[in-house]
Short mmCIF file of C-alpha atoms and ligand atoms in Angstrom, two decimals:
data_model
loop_
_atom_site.label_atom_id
_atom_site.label_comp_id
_atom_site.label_asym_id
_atom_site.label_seq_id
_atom_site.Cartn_x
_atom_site.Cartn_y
_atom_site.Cartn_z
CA UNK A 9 0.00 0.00 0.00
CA UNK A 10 1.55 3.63 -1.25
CA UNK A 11 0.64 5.96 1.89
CA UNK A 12 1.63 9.32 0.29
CA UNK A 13 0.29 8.19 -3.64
CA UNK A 14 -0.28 11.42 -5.69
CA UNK A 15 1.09 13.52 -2.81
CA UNK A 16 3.48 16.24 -2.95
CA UNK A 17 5.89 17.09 -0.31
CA UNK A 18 8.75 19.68 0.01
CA UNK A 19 12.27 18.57 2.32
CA UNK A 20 14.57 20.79 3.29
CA UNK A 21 18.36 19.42 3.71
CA UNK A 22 17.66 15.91 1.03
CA UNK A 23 21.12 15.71 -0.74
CA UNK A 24 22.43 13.38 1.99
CA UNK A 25 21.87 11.38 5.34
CA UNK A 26 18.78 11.19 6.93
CA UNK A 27 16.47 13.84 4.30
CA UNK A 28 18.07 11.74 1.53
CA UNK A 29 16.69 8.24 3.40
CA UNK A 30 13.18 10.34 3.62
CA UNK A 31 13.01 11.37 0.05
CA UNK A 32 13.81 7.57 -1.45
CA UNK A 33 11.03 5.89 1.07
CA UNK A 34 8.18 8.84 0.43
CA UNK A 35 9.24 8.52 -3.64
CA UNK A 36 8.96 4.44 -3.15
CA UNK A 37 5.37 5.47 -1.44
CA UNK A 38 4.19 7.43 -4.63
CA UNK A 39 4.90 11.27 -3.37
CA UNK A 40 6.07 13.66 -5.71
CA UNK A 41 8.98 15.21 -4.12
CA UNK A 42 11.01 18.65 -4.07
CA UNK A 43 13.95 18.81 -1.57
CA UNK A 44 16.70 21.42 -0.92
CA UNK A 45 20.41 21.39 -0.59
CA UNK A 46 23.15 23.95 0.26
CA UNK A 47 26.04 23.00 -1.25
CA UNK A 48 26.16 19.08 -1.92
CA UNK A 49 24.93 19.86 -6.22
CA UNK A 50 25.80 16.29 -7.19
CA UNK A 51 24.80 14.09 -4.90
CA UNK A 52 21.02 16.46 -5.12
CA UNK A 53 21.00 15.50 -8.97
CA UNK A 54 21.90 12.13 -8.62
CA UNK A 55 18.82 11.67 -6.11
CA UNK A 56 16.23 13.67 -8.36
CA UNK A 57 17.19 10.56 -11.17
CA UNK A 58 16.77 8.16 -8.72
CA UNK A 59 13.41 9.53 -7.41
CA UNK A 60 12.44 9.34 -11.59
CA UNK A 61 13.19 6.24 -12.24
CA UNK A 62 10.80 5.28 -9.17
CA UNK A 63 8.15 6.79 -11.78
CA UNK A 64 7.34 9.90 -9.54
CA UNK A 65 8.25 13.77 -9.95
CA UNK A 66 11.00 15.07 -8.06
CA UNK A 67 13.06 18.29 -8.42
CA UNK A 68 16.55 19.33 -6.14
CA UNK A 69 16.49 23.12 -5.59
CA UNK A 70 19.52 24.52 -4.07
CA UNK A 71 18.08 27.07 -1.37
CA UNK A 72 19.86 28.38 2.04
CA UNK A 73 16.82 26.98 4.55
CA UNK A 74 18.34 30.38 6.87
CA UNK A 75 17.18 32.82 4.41
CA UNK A 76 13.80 33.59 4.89
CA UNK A 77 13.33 35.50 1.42
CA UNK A 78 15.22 32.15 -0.23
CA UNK A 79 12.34 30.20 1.58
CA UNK A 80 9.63 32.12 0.25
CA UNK A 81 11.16 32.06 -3.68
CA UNK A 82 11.57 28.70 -2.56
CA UNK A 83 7.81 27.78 -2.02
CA UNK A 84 6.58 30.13 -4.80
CA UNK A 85 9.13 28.15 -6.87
CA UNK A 86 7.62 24.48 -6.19
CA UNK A 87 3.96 25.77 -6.03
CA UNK A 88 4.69 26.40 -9.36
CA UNK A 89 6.38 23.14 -10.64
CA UNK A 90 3.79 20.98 -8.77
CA UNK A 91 0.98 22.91 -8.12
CA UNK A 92 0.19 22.26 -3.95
CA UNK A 93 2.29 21.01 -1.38
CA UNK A 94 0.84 18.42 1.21
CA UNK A 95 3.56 17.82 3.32
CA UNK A 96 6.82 19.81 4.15
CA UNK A 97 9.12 18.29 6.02
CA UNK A 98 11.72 20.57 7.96
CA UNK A 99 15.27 18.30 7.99
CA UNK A 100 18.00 20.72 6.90
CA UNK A 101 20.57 20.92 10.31
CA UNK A 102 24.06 21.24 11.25
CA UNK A 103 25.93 21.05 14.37
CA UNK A 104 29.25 23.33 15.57
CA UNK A 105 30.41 21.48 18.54
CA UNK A 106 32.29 22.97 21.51
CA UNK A 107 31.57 23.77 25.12
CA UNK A 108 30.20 26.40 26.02
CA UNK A 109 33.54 28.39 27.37
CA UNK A 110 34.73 28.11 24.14
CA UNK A 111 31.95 28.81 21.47
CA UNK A 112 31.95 31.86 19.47
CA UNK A 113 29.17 33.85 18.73
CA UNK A 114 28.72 32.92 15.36
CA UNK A 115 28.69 29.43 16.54
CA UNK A 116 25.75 29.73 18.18
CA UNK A 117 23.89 32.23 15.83
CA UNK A 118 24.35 30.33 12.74
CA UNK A 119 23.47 27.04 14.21
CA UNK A 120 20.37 28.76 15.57
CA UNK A 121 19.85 30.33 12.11
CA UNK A 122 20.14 27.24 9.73
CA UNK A 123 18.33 24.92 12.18
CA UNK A 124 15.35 26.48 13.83
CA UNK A 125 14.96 29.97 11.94
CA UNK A 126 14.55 28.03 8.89
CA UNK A 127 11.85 26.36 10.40
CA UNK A 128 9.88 29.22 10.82
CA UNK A 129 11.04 30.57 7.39
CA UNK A 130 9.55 27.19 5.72
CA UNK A 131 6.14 27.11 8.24
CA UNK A 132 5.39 30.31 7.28
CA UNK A 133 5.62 30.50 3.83
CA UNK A 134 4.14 27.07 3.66
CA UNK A 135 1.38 28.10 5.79
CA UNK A 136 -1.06 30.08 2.81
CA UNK A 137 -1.14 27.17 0.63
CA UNK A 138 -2.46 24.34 3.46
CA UNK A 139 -4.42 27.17 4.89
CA UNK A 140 -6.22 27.19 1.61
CA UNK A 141 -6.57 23.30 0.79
CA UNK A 142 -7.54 23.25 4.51
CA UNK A 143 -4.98 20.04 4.87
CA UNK A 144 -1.22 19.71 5.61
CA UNK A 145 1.63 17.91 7.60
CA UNK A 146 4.38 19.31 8.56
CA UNK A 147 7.31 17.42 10.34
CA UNK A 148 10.39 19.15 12.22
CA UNK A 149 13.49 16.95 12.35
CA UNK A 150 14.29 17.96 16.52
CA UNK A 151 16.75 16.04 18.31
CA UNK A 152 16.97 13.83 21.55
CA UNK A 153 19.25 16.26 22.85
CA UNK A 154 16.61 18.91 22.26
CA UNK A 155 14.96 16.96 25.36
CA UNK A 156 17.63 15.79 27.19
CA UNK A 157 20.17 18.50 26.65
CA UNK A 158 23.78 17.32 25.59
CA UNK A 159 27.41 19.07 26.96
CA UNK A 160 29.01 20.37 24.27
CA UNK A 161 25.68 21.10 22.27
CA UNK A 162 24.54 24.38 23.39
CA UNK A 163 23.67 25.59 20.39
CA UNK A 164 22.48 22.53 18.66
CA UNK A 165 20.72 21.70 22.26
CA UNK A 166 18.81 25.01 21.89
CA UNK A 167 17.72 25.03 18.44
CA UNK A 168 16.53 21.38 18.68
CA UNK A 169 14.28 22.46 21.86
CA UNK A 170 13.11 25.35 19.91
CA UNK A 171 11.97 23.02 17.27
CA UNK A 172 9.47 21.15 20.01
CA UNK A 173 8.33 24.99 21.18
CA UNK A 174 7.51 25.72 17.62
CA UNK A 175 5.72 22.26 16.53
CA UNK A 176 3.19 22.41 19.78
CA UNK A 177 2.03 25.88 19.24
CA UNK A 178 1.80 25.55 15.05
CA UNK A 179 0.15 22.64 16.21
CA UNK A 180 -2.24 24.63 18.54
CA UNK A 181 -2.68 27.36 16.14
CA UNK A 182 -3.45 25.78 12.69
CA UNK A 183 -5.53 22.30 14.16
CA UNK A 184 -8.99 23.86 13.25
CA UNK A 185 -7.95 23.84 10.04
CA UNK A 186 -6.59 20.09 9.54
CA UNK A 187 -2.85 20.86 9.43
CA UNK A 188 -0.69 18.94 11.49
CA UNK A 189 2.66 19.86 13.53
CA UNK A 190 4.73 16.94 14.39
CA UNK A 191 8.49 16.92 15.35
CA UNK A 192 10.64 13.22 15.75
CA UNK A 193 13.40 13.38 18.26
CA UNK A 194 16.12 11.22 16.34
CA UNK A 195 18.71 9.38 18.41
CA UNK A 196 21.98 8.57 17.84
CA UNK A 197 21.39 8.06 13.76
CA UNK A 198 24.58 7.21 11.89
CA UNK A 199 25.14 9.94 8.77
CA UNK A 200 28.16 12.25 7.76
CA UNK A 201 27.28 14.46 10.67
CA UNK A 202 28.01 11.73 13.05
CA UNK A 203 30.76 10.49 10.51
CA UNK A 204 32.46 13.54 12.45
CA UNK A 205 32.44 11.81 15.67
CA UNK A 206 35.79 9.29 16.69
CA UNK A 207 34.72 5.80 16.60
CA UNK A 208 35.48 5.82 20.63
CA UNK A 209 32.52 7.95 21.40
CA UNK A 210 30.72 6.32 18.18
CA UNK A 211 30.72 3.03 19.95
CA UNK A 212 29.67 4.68 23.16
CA UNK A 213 26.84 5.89 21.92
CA UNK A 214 26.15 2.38 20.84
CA UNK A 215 26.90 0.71 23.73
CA UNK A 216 24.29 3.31 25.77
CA UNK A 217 21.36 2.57 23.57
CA UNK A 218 18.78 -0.11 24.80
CA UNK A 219 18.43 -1.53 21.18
CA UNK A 220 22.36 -1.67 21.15
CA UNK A 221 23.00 0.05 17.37
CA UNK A 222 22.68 3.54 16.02
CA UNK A 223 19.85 4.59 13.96
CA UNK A 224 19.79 4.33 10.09
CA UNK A 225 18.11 7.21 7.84
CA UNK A 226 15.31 4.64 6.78
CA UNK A 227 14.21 4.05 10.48
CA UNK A 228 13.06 8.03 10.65
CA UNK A 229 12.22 8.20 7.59
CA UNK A 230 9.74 5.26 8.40
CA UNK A 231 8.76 7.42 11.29
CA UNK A 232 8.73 10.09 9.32
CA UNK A 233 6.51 8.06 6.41
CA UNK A 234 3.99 7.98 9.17
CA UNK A 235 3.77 11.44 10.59
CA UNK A 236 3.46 12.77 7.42
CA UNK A 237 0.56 10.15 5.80
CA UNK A 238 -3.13 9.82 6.67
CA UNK A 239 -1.78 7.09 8.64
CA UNK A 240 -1.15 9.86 11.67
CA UNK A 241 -4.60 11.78 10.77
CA UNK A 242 -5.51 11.90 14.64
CA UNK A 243 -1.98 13.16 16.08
CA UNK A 244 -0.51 16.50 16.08
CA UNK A 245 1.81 18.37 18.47
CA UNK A 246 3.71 15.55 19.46
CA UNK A 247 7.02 14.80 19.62
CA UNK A 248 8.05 10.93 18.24
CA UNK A 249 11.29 9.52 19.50
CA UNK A 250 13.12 7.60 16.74
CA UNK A 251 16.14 6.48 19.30
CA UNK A 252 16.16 2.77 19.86
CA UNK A 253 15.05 3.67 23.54
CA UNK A 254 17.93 5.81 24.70
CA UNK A 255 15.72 8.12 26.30
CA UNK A 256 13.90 5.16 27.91
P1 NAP B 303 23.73 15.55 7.33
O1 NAP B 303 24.08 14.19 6.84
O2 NAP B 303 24.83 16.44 7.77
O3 NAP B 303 22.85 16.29 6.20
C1 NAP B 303 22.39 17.59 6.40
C2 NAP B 303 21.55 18.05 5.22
O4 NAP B 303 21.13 19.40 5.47
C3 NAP B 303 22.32 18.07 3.91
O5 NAP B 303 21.45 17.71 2.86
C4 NAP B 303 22.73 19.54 3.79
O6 NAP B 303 22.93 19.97 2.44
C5 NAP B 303 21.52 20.22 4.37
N1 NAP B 303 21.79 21.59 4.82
C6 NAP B 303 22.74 22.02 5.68
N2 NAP B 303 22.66 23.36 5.83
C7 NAP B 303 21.62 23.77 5.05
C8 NAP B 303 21.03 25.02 4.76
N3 NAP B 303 21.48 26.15 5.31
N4 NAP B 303 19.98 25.08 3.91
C9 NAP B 303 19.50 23.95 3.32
N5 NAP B 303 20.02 22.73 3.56
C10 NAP B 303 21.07 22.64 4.40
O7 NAP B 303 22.72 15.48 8.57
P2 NAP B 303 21.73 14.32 9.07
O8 NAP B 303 22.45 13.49 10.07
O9 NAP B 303 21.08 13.67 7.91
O10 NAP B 303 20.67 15.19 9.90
C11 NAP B 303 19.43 15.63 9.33
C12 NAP B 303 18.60 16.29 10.42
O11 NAP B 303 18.40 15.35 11.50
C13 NAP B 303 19.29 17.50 11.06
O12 NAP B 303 18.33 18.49 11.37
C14 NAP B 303 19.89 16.94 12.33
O13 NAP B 303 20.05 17.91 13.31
C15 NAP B 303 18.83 15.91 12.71
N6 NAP B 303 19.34 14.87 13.59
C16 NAP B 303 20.35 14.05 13.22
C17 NAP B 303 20.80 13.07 14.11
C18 NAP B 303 21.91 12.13 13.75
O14 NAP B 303 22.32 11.36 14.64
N7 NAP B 303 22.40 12.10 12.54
C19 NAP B 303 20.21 12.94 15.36
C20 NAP B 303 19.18 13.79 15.70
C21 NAP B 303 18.74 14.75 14.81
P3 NAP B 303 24.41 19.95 1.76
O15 NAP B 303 24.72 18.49 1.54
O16 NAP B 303 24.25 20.70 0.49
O17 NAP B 303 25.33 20.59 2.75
#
């Protein structure tokens, strides 16, 4: 059974890791799909063929998720190309890692900046388009350590918190008129940004979580695959933990 057949969804952050894993198993489930990138143009390209040759539409726009008048070309851009937009998915994050005596400024802004300032950037210019279908989903990509807080993560630990903030009052503001807020909570999910880490604190990590592996992109994107179908028609505001229990 296709869950998101005919549907068209907008990701931000697709070219690699875990918006990549989204795109391929909502494409697989029949959704039309437009996703951003910053920088990565190759790896975006070669992912718009695959998506094809699943036999849906798909289209890689390369679009700065921290610029709010990017975001809003953005949108106008794929309301164009495919005509309504169902689902948006909010993905696109980075980290800058250090403690807190020795983060810059610009540490902390831009982290704040590319991963929760986007998400209002997206929301709102999003927002017109489900208003008027009366129907939407959107899904923020937060973080455990969002909830639980993380040394080292300030920054990160911040913006991912905001994210929850943001989902339970879009949630609260838009549910009269049938658009849904979710956020997932991602554990320990092995991608280039953990590629980062040293393979000491990599195995620590996996040694800490009940369900003793890391995540792979296709176990939030499954998560993800139901937040954002019909599948999830009764939840909003909620915050799903994709993290093989290590909040447990
Ligand atoms: P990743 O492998 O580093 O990929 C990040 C994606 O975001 C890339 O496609 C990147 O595009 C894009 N991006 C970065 N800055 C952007 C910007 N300013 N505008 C638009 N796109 C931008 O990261 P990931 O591990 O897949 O993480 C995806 C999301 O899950 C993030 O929000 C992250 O915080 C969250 N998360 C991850 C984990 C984990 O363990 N991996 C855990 C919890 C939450 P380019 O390739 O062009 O740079």
């Amino acid at each position: 059974m296709k869950l998101l057949e005919g549907k068209n969804v907008i990701i931000t952050g697709a070219s690699r890791g875990i918006g990549k894993g989204i795109a391929k198993v909502f494409g697989e489930h029949g959704a039309n799909v437009a996703f951003t990138y910053s920088s990565s143009e190759a790896p975006a390209l070669e992912l718009e063929k695959e998506l094809e040759a699943m036999g849906v539409k798909a289209k890689a726009y390369k679009s700065n998720a921290a610029s709010f008048s990017e975001s809003e070309a953005l949108i106008a851009n794929v309301l164009e190309e495919f005509g309504s937009i169902d689902v948006l998915i909010n993905n696109a994050g980075i980290t800058k890692d250090n403690l807190l005596m020795r983060m810059g400024e610009s540490d902390f802004d831009t982290v704040i900046e590319i991963n929760l300032k986007s998400v209002f950037n997206m929301t709102k210019a999003v927002q017109r388009t489900m208003l008027k279908q009366r129907k939407g989903s959107i899904v923020n990509m937060s973080s455990v350590v969002g909830v639980k807080g993380n040394a080292g993560q300030t920054n990160y630990a911040a913006s991912k918190a905001g994210m929850i903030g943001f989902t339970k009052s879009v949630a609260l503001e838009l549910g009269s008129r049938n658009i849904r807020c979710n956020a997932i909570a991602p554990g320990f999910i092995e991608t280039e940004m953990t590629d980062k880490l040293d393979e000491k604190t990599v195995q620590g990590w996996r040694d800490a979580i009940p369900l003793k592996r890391g995540g792979s992109p296709e176990d939030v994107a499954n998560a993800c695959l139901f937040l954002a179908s019909d599948m999830s028609a009764y939840v909003t505001g909620q915050v799903l933990n994709v993290d093989g229990g290590m909040l447990t």
